[in-house]
Every structure is written in C-alpha cells, then in structure tokens.
Coordinates of C-alpha atoms in Angstrom, one line a residue:
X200 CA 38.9 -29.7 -32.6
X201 CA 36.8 -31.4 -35.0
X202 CA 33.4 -31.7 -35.9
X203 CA 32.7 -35.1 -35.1
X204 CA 34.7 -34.9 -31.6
X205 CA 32.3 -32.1 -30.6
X206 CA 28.8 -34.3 -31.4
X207 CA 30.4 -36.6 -29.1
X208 CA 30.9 -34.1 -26.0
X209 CA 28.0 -34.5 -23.6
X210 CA 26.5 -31.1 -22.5
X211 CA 27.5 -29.5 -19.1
X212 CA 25.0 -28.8 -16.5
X213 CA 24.4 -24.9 -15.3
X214 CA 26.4 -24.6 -12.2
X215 CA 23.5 -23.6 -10.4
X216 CA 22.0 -27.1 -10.7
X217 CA 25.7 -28.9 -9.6
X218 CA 25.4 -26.7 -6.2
X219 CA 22.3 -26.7 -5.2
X220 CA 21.6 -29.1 -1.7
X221 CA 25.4 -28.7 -1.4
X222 CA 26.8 -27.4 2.1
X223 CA 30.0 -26.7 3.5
X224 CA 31.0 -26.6 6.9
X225 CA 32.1 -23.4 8.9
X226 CA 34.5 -24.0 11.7
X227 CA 34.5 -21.6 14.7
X228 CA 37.4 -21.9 17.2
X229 CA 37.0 -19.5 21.1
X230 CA 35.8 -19.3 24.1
X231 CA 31.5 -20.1 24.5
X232 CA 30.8 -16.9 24.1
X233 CA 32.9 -15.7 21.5
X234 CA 31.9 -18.6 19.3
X235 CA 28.0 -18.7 19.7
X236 CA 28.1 -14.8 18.9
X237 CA 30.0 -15.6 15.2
X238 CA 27.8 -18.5 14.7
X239 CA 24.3 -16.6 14.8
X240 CA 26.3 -13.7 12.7
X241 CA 26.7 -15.9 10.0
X242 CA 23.2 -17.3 10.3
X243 CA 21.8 -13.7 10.0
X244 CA 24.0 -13.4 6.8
X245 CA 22.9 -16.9 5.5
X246 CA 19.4 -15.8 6.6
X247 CA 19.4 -12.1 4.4
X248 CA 20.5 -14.7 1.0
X249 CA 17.8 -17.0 1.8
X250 CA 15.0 -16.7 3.8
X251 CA 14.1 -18.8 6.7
X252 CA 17.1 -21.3 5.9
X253 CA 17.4 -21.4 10.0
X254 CA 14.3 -19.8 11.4
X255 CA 11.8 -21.6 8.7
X256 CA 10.5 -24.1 11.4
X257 CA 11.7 -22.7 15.0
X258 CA 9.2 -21.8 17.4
X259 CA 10.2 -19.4 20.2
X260 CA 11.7 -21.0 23.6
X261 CA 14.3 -20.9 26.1
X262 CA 16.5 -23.9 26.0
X263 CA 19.4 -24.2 28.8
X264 CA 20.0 -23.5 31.9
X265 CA 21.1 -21.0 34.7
X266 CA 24.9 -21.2 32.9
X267 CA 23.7 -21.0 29.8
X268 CA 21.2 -21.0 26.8
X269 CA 19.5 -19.5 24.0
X270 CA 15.9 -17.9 24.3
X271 CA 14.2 -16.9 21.2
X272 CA 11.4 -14.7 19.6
X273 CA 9.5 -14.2 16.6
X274 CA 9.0 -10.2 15.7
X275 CA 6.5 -8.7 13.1
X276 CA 7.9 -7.0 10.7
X277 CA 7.2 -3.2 11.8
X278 CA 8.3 -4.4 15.3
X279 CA 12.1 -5.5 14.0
X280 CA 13.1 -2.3 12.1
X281 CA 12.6 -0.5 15.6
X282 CA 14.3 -3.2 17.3
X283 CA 17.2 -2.9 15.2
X284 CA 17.7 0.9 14.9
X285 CA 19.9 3.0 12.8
X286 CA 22.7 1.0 11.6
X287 CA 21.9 -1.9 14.3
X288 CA 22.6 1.1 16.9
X289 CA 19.3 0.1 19.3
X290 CA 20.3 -4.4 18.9
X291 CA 24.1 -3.0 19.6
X292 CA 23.0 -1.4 22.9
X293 CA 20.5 -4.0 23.9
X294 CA 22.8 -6.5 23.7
X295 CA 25.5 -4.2 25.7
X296 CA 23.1 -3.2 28.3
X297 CA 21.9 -6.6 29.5
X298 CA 25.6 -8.4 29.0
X299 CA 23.7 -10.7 26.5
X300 CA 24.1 -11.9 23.0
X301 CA 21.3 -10.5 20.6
X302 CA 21.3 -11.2 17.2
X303 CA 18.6 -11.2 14.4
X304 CA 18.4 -13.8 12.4
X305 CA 15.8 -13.1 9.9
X306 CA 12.4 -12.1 12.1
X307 CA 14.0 -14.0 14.7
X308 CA 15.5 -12.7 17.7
X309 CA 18.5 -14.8 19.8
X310 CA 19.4 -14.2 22.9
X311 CA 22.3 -16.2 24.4
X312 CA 23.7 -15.9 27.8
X313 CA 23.3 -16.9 31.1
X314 CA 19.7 -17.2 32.7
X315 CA 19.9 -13.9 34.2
X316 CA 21.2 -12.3 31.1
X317 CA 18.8 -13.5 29.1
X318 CA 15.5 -12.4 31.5
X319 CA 16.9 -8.7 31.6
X320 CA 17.5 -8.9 27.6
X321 CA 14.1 -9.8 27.1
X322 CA 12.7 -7.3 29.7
X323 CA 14.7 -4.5 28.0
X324 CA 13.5 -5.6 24.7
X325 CA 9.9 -5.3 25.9
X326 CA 10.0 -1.9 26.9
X327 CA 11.6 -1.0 23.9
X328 CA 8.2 -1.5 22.7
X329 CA 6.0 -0.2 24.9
X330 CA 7.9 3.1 24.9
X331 CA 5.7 3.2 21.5
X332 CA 2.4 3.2 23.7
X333 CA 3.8 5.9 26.0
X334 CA 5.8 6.7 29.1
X335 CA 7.3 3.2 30.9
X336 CA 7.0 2.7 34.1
X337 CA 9.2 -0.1 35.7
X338 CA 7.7 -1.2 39.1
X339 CA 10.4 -1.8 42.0
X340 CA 13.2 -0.1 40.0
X341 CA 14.5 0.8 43.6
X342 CA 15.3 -2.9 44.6
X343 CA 16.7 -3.6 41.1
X344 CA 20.4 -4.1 40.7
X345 CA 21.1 -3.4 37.2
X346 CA 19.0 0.5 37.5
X347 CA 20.1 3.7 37.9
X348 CA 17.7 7.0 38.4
X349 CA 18.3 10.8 37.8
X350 CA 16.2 13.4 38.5
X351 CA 15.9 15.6 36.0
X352 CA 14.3 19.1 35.6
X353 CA 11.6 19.3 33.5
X354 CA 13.2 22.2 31.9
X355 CA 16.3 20.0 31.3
X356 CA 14.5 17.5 29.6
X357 CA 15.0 18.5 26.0
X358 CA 18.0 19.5 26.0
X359 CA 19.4 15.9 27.8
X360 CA 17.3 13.7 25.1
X361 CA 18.4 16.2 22.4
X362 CA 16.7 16.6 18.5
X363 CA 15.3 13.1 18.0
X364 CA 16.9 11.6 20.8
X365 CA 20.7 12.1 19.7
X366 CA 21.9 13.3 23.0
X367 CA 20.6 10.2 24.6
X368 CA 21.7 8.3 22.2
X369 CA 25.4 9.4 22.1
X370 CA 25.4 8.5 25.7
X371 CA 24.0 5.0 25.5
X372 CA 26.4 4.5 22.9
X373 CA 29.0 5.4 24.7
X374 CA 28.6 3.6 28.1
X375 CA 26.6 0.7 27.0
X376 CA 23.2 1.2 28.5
X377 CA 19.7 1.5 27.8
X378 CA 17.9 4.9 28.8
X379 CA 14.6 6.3 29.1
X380 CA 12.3 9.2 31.1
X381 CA 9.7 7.4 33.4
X382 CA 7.2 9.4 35.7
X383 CA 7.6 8.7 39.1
X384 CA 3.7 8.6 39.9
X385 CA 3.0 6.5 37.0
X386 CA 1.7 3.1 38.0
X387 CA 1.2 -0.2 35.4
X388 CA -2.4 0.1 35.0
X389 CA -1.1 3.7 33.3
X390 CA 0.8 2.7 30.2
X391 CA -2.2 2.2 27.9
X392 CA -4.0 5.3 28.8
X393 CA -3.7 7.9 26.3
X394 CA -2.8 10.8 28.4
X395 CA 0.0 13.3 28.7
X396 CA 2.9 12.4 31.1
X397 CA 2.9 13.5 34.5
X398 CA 5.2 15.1 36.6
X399 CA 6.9 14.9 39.7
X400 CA 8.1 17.8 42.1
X401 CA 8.9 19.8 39.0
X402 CA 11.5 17.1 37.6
X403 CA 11.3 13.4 35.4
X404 CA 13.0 9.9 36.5
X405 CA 15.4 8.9 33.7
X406 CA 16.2 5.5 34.2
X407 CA 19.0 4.3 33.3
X408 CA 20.0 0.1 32.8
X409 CA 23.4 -1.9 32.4
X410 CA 26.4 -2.6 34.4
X411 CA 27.7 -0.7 37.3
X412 CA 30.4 1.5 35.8
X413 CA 28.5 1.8 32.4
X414 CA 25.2 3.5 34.5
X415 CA 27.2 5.4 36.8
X416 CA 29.0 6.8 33.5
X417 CA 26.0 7.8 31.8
X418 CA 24.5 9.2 34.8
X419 CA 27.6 11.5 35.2
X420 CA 26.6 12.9 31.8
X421 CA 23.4 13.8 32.4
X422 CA 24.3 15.4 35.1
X423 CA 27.0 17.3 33.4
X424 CA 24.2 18.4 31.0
X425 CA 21.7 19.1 32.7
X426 CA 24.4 21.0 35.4
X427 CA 25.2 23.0 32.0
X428 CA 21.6 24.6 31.7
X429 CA 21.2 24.5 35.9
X430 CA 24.4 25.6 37.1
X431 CA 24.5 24.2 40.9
X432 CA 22.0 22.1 40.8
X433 CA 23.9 19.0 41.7
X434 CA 26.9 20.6 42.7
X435 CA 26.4 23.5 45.1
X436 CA 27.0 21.7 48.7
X437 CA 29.8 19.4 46.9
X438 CA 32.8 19.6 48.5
X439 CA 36.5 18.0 48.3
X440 CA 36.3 14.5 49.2
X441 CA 38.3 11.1 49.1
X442 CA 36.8 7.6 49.7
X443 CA 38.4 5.4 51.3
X444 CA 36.2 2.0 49.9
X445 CA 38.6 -0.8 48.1
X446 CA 35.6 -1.4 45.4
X447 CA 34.2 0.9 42.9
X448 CA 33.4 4.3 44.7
X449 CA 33.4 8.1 43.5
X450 CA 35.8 10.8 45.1
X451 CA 35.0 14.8 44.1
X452 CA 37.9 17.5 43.4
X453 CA 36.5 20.6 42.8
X454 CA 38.8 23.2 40.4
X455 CA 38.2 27.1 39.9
X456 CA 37.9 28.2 36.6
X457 CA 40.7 28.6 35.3
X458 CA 42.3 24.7 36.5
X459 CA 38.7 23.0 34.5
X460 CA 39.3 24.8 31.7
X461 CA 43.1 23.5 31.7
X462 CA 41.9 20.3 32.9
X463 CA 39.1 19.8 30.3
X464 CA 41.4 20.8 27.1
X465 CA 39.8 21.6 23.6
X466 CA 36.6 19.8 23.0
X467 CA 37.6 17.2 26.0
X468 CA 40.6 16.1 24.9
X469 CA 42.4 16.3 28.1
X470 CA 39.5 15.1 30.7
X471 CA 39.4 11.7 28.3
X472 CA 43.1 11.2 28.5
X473 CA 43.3 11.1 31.8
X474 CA 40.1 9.0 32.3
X475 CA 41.3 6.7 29.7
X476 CA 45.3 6.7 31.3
X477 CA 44.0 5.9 34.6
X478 CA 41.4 3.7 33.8
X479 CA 38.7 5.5 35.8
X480 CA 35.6 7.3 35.3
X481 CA 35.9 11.0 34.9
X482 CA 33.8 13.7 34.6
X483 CA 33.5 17.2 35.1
X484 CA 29.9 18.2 36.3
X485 CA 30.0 22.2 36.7
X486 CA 33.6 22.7 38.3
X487 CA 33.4 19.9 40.1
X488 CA 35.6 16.8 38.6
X489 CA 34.0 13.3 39.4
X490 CA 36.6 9.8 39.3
X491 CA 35.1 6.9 40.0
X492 CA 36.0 3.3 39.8
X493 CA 38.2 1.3 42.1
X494 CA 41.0 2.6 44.8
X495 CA 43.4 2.1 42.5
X496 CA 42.2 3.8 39.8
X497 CA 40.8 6.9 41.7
X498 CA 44.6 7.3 43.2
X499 CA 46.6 6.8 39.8
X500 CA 43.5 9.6 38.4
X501 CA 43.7 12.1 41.3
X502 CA 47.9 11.8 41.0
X503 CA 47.3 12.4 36.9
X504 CA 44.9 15.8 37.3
X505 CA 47.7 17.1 40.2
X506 CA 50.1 16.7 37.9
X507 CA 48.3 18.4 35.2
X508 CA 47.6 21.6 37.4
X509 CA 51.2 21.5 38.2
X510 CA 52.5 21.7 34.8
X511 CA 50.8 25.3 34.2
X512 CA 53.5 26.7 36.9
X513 CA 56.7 24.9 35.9
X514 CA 58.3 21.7 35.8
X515 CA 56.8 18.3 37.7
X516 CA 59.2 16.0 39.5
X517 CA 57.8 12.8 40.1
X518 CA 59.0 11.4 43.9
X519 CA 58.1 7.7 43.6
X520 CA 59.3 7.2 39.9
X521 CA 60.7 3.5 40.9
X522 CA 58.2 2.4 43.1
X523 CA 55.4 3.1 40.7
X524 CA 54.4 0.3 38.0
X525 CA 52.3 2.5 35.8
X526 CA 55.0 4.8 34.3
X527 CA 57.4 4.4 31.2
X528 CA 60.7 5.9 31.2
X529 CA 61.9 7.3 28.0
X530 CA 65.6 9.4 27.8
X531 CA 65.5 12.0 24.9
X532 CA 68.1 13.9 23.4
X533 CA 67.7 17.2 24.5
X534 CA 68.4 18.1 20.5
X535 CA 65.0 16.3 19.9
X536 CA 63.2 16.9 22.7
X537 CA 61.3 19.7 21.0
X538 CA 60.1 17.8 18.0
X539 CA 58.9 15.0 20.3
X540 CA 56.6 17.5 21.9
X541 CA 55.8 19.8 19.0
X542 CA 54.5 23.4 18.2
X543 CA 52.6 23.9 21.6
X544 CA 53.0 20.2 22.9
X545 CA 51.0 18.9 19.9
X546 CA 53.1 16.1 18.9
X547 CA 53.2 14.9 22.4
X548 CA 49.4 15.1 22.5
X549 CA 48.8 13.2 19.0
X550 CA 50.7 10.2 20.9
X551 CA 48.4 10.6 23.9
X552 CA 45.5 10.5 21.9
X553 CA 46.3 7.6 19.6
X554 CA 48.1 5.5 22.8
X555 CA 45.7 6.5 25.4
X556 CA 48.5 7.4 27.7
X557 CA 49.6 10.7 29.8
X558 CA 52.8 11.8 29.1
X559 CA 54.7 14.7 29.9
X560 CA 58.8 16.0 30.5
X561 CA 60.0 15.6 33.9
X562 CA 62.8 18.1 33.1
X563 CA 66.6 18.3 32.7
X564 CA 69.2 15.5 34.0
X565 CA 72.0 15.3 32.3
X566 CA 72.4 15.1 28.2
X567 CA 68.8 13.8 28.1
X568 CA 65.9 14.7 29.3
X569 CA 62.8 12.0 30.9
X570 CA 60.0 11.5 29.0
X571 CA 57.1 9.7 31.0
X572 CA 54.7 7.7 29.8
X573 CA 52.1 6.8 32.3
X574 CA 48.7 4.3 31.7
X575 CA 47.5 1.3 33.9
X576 CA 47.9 -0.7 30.5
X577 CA 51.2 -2.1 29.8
X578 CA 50.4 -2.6 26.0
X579 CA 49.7 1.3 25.7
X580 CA 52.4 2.4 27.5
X581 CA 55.0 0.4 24.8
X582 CA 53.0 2.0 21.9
X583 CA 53.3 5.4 22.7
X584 CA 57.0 4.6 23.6
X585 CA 57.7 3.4 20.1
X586 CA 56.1 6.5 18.9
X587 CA 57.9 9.0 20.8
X588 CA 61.2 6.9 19.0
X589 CA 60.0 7.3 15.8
X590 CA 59.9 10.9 16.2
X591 CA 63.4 10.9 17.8
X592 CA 64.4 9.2 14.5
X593 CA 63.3 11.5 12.5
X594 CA 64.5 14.1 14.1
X595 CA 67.6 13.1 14.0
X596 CA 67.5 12.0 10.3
X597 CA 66.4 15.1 9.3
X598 CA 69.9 16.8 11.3
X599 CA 72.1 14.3 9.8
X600 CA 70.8 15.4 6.1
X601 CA 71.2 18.9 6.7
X602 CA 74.5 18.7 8.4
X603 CA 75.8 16.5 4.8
X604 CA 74.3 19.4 2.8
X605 CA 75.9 22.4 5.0
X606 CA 79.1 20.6 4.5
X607 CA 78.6 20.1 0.6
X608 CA 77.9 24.1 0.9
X609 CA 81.2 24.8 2.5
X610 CA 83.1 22.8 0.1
X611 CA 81.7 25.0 -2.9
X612 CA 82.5 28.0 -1.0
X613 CA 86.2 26.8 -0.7
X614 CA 86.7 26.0 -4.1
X615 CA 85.1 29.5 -5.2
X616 CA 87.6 31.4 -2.6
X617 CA 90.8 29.3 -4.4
X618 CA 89.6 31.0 -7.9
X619 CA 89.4 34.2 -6.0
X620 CA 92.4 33.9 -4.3
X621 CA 94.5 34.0 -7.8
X622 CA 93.3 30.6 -8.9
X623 CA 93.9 29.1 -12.5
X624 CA 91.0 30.0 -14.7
X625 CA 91.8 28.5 -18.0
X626 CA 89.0 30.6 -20.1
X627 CA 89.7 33.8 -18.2
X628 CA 93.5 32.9 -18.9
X629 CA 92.8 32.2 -22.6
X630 CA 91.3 35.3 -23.5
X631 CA 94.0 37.3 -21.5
X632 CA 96.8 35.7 -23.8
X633 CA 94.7 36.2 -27.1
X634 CA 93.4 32.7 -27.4
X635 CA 90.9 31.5 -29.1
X636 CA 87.0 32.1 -27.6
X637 CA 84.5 29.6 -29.3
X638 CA 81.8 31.4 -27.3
X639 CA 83.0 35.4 -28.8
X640 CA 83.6 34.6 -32.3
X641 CA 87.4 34.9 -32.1
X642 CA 87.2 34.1 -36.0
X643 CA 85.4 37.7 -36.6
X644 CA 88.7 39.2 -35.1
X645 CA 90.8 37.5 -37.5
X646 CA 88.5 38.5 -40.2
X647 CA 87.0 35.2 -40.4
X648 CA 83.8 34.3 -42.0
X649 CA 80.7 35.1 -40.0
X650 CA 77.5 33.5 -41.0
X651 CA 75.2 35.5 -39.0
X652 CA 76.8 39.4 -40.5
X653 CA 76.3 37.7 -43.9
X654 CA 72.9 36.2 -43.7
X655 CA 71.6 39.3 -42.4
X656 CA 72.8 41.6 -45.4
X657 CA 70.3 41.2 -47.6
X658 CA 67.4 41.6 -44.6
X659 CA 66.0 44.9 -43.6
X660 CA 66.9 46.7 -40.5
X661 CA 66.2 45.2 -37.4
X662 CA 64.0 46.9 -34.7
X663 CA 67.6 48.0 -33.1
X664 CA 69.4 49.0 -35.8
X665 CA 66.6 51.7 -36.4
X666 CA 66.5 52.9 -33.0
X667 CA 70.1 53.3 -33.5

C-alpha cells in the first residue's frame, strides 16, 4: 500500500472504547427454580469483574409472596468470608439445609424460595453468626419441624466435632444440614454473656436443621460416633424390630460380629451399596444396622443385607425373581463368568460402586449362569448391565485371540515335524551332495581365494593363535 493511501486511513478506536455501555443478553431456559439459581450465578460472576454492577443501589427487602420471592441482605465484609466458608462449603450447606437458593452476589446475599424457605434461610444464616459470640440457644426447638436433637456425652464431644470441626463438617456435607452444640439450660438472655458453656446431665444438645431424611441421616452418624467411643450407649436395649408405618420410619437388625464386619465391607464400601441400591438410609451404630426411609425401601434394604449374610454360606436363590421390578437379569457365559466377577469379586464390586447397584451370581442353570442386578433406579440398573457386557466382551476377545495364536503355534509345529519326518531340506541336501555353501567358504575347499587367510598374513598373532 502506498504512502498517500495510508494518510488517508482514519485511525481505529481502542476496542475498549467500541465496548464499553454495550450489553448482551443471557437467555436462561427451566423450571423457576432452576433458572433463578443460574441467573444470580452469573450475576455473582459479573459482580467479581465489576463491582456493584447489580448490588450498587439495592437495599435489602423481601419481595414476593408465600410461593415465591427473593429476600436480600447486605453483609460487612469480615461477616461474608465466614458466611461463605471454605470453598463456598458453609453458602453450599445453608442453602441445602433450608431448601433455599443462597447466592452471593458481591456483599449481597439472595435468598429465593418460597416464604417459608426463605424465613429458615435467614434464621440459619443468623446463627451462623452468633455462633461467633458463643453457644446458640434456639428457644422452642421441640415444636420445630425442621430440628433434630442428640444427646451427646460430654466426653464424646471432641471427638463428633473433630480437629477444627472436620467431623461435623463431613457430616453436614454429606446429608445437607446445618449443625451445632447448644446447652440445654441456656436461655436467650445468655448468648452475650461471656461465660463458659454449661452442661446438662453430663451430656450437650447438638442440634441438628434440614429436611427429614437429611437430619435423621446425620443423626445416625453421630450416633455411630459417638456409639464408637461409648459402646452401648444407644444401643444396649435395642432389639430386632420391623415397622409397619407406610411413610418414612426406621426398622433395627442387629448382626454379631462377624455378619457387621461382612456387612460393613472395607472402609464402608458394602453398607453404602446397599443404602445407595435400596434407596434407604443405612447405618450401622455399634452392631446394630439402622434402615430408614419408606416401606418400600426398608423391605427392598432388609431383602439386600439377607442376601448379603447368605452369600458367606453358599449360593442365593432368589424366590420372587418375576414378580420383583427392582432386579436386572443378565445370562453369562459360564467361560466369562469369572472375569465378570474378578480376583475376589472385585470386578463385580467396581460396577457396584460406579452403578450404585447390588449385584451378585444366583448360580448355575444351564450354559449360563444369572447375573442380578438389583437398584430401585432403573437408569442404574442398565448401566451396570452394560458394564458387566463390556467385560463379557472382552473376555471373550481376549479367548478368540489366543485361540488364533495357539492355532498359528500348531501349524509351525507341523511344518517342523514334516522336516523331521525325512522332509526336503535343500541346504542340508546341498552340502550332503558337495554343493556349493555361500555361508562355509566352499571356495577355500577348491582352493579358491580367501580374502580373510590373506589379509591376515602380514598381521601378528591373534590372541587365539597364541593360546594355541
């Protein structure tokens, strides 16, 4: 380009000066919930790139109704590092504890939900703080429908809330509730005296907030922990016991020693299968095992553990394969059927584990032998079919490749029995009739000439000849 066509180009404006004021629009298709909770996601992120974009002029309130709405708060700044927690750990549990959307948006906090979600996200989120005064007390936990109370020792204490609360936390995390110790003779007027906290009849309230199955969950754990340090000291009048109650209710099977330490498997392995199969809450506090949830579940979990037991003595037949609609059916060739389960059942556990089903053999019928695949979720049931037929395949792979190369084998094993057998060697045949040898020099024999005899003439001896 030439010099005069470049005087004539106008100069471009930064880019940053073309964008700024511009906006784009973000569409979020779902359900209310779904899309309110990726709308104030990407207002946090919009929020963290520039500052008080949304929250510059909000003020806090509580707009909607008993269906639904949005109540918001303004934190300081010390105040929203604790309410966010390690890796957003303390918001995550908040949020999962109350049912409620919580999201930060700058120094803001959002809570969306119903009415009564929103009251108990709010309540939770203000004892979050005053735990930072002292011991909470929460007057009329008793008539509250979202609270759950243990008693725990008080020489249990430490070792439930673990170094710097990591037990606790671990159990929050995993239920989706919101925990803390409260003294049972603490009133209101006590939170902002600066004294020790008090106990009661030698043991601490730990309260414990969220949905039904989430606290009874947690509770189950502490009292698997705490039964751990105090052996009998929920379990010693426990007995067998079966409830009969449609809705969520608990049934108790106690085990000796020997069935909970089959039942429990290496770190757990085997108690979260089954609780995870049936889709019921189980737990194992002392040697007492724990299922709670609805009829349905408790039945398909107590069936599961008898089955378990049963496998340590032989074979398990399953009675009612074709009436029940929570078991998959899988034939295997009985040539594969011990890769499918593996060096001490392992492969059949690593499908269990990654399908969150309970499988076992039911034994032999025929040229094949049953496989079942049993889980209350159809979707899981299919996944660990397809991964017990991936292991068939490769079984079976793996025989077809060796039987090609034990054939190949045989063939070179026939053709060496022809040469042994008086077949026609041409070399061997050769040198029998005087013929010519490329590979002996046949040309020395006729007195040919032989390059290596003459270049070594004029060389000294080599190491061999002296020795000779």
């Amino acid at each position: 380009m030439s010099d005069g066509s470049q005087a004539q180009r106008a100069p471009r404006a930064p880019l940053f000066s073309t964008l700024q004021g511009q906006t784009e629009k973000l569409a979020i298709f779902g359900p209310r919930r779904g899309r309110r909770g990726a709308q104030l996601k990407v207002m946090a992120a919009v929020e963290t790139k520039v500052p008080e974009y949304f929250t510059g002029k909000m003020e806090p309130e509580d707009s909607g109704d008993d269906d639904w709405g949005t109540k918001t708060l303004v934190l300081k700044q010390d105040e929203l590092s604790y309410a966010l927690g390690k890796k957003g750990m303390t918001r995550k549990k908040l949020a999962k504890s109350s049912g409620c959307i919580v999201e930060y948006v700058g120094y803001t906090v959002f809570m969306s939900g119903t009415r009564e979600e929103r009251k108990r996200a709010e309540e939770y989120l203000g004892w979050l703080f005053e735990q930072l005064k002292g011991p909470v007390f929460v007057t009329g936990w008793q008539e509250r429908d979202d609270c759950t109370c243990v008693d725990v020792p008080r020489d249990c204490v430490g070792y439930v809330t673990g170094a710097r609360r990591a037990t606790l936390g671990k159990i929050e995390e995993e239920w989706g509730t919101l925990m803390f110790f409260m003294s049972t003779n603490m009133r209101a007027r006590d939170r902002d005296r600066e004294a020790p906290r008090q106990e009661f009849d030698g043991s601490e309230k730990l309260a414990i907030f969220g949905s039904r199955r989430g606290r009874r969950g947690a509770e189950l754990k502490v009292m698997s922990a705490v039964e751990t340090k105090r052996p009998g000291y929920f379990t010693r009048d426990i007995q067998k016991h079966t409830s009969e109650t449609e809705g969520f209710a608990s049934d108790t099977f106690p085990m000796d020693e020997s069935e909970l330490s089959y039942a429990l498997g290496k770190d757990g392995t085997t108690r979260r299968k089954l609780a995870r199969a049936s889709g019921c809450i189980m737990e194992y506090v002392g040697q007492v095992a724990f299922i709670c949830g609805t009829i349905e579940e408790r039945q398909r979990a107590r069936t599961y553990l008898k089955w378990l037991l049963k496998q340590r003595h032989g074979s398990v037949y399953v009675d009612d394969l074709r009436d029940r609609d929570d078991v998959t059916v899988v034939q295997v060739p009985r040539e594969a059927i011990g890769y499918v389960t593996g060096n001490r059942g392992s492969s059949l556990r690593m499908v269990e584990e990654e399908s969150g089903t309970f499988c076992f053999v039911e034994g032999g019928r025929g040229e094949s032998e049953q496989l079942l695949i049993f889980g209350h979720i159809p979707a899981d049931r299919e996944y660990a079919e397809r991964l017990v037929g991936n292991l068939v395949d490769e079984k079976m792979r793996e025989d077809d490749e060796r039987r090609r190369f034990d054939d190949r084998r045989r063939d070179y094993g026939r053709r060496g029995d022809s040469r042994d057998r008086g077949g026609y060697d041409r070399r061997a045949d050769s040198r029998e009739r005087g013929g010519y040898d490329r590979r002996r020099g046949d040309s020395r024999d006729r007195g040919g000439y032989d390059r290596r005899r003459s270049y070594s003439r004029g060389r000294s001896p080599s190491w061999d000849d002296r020795r000779r």
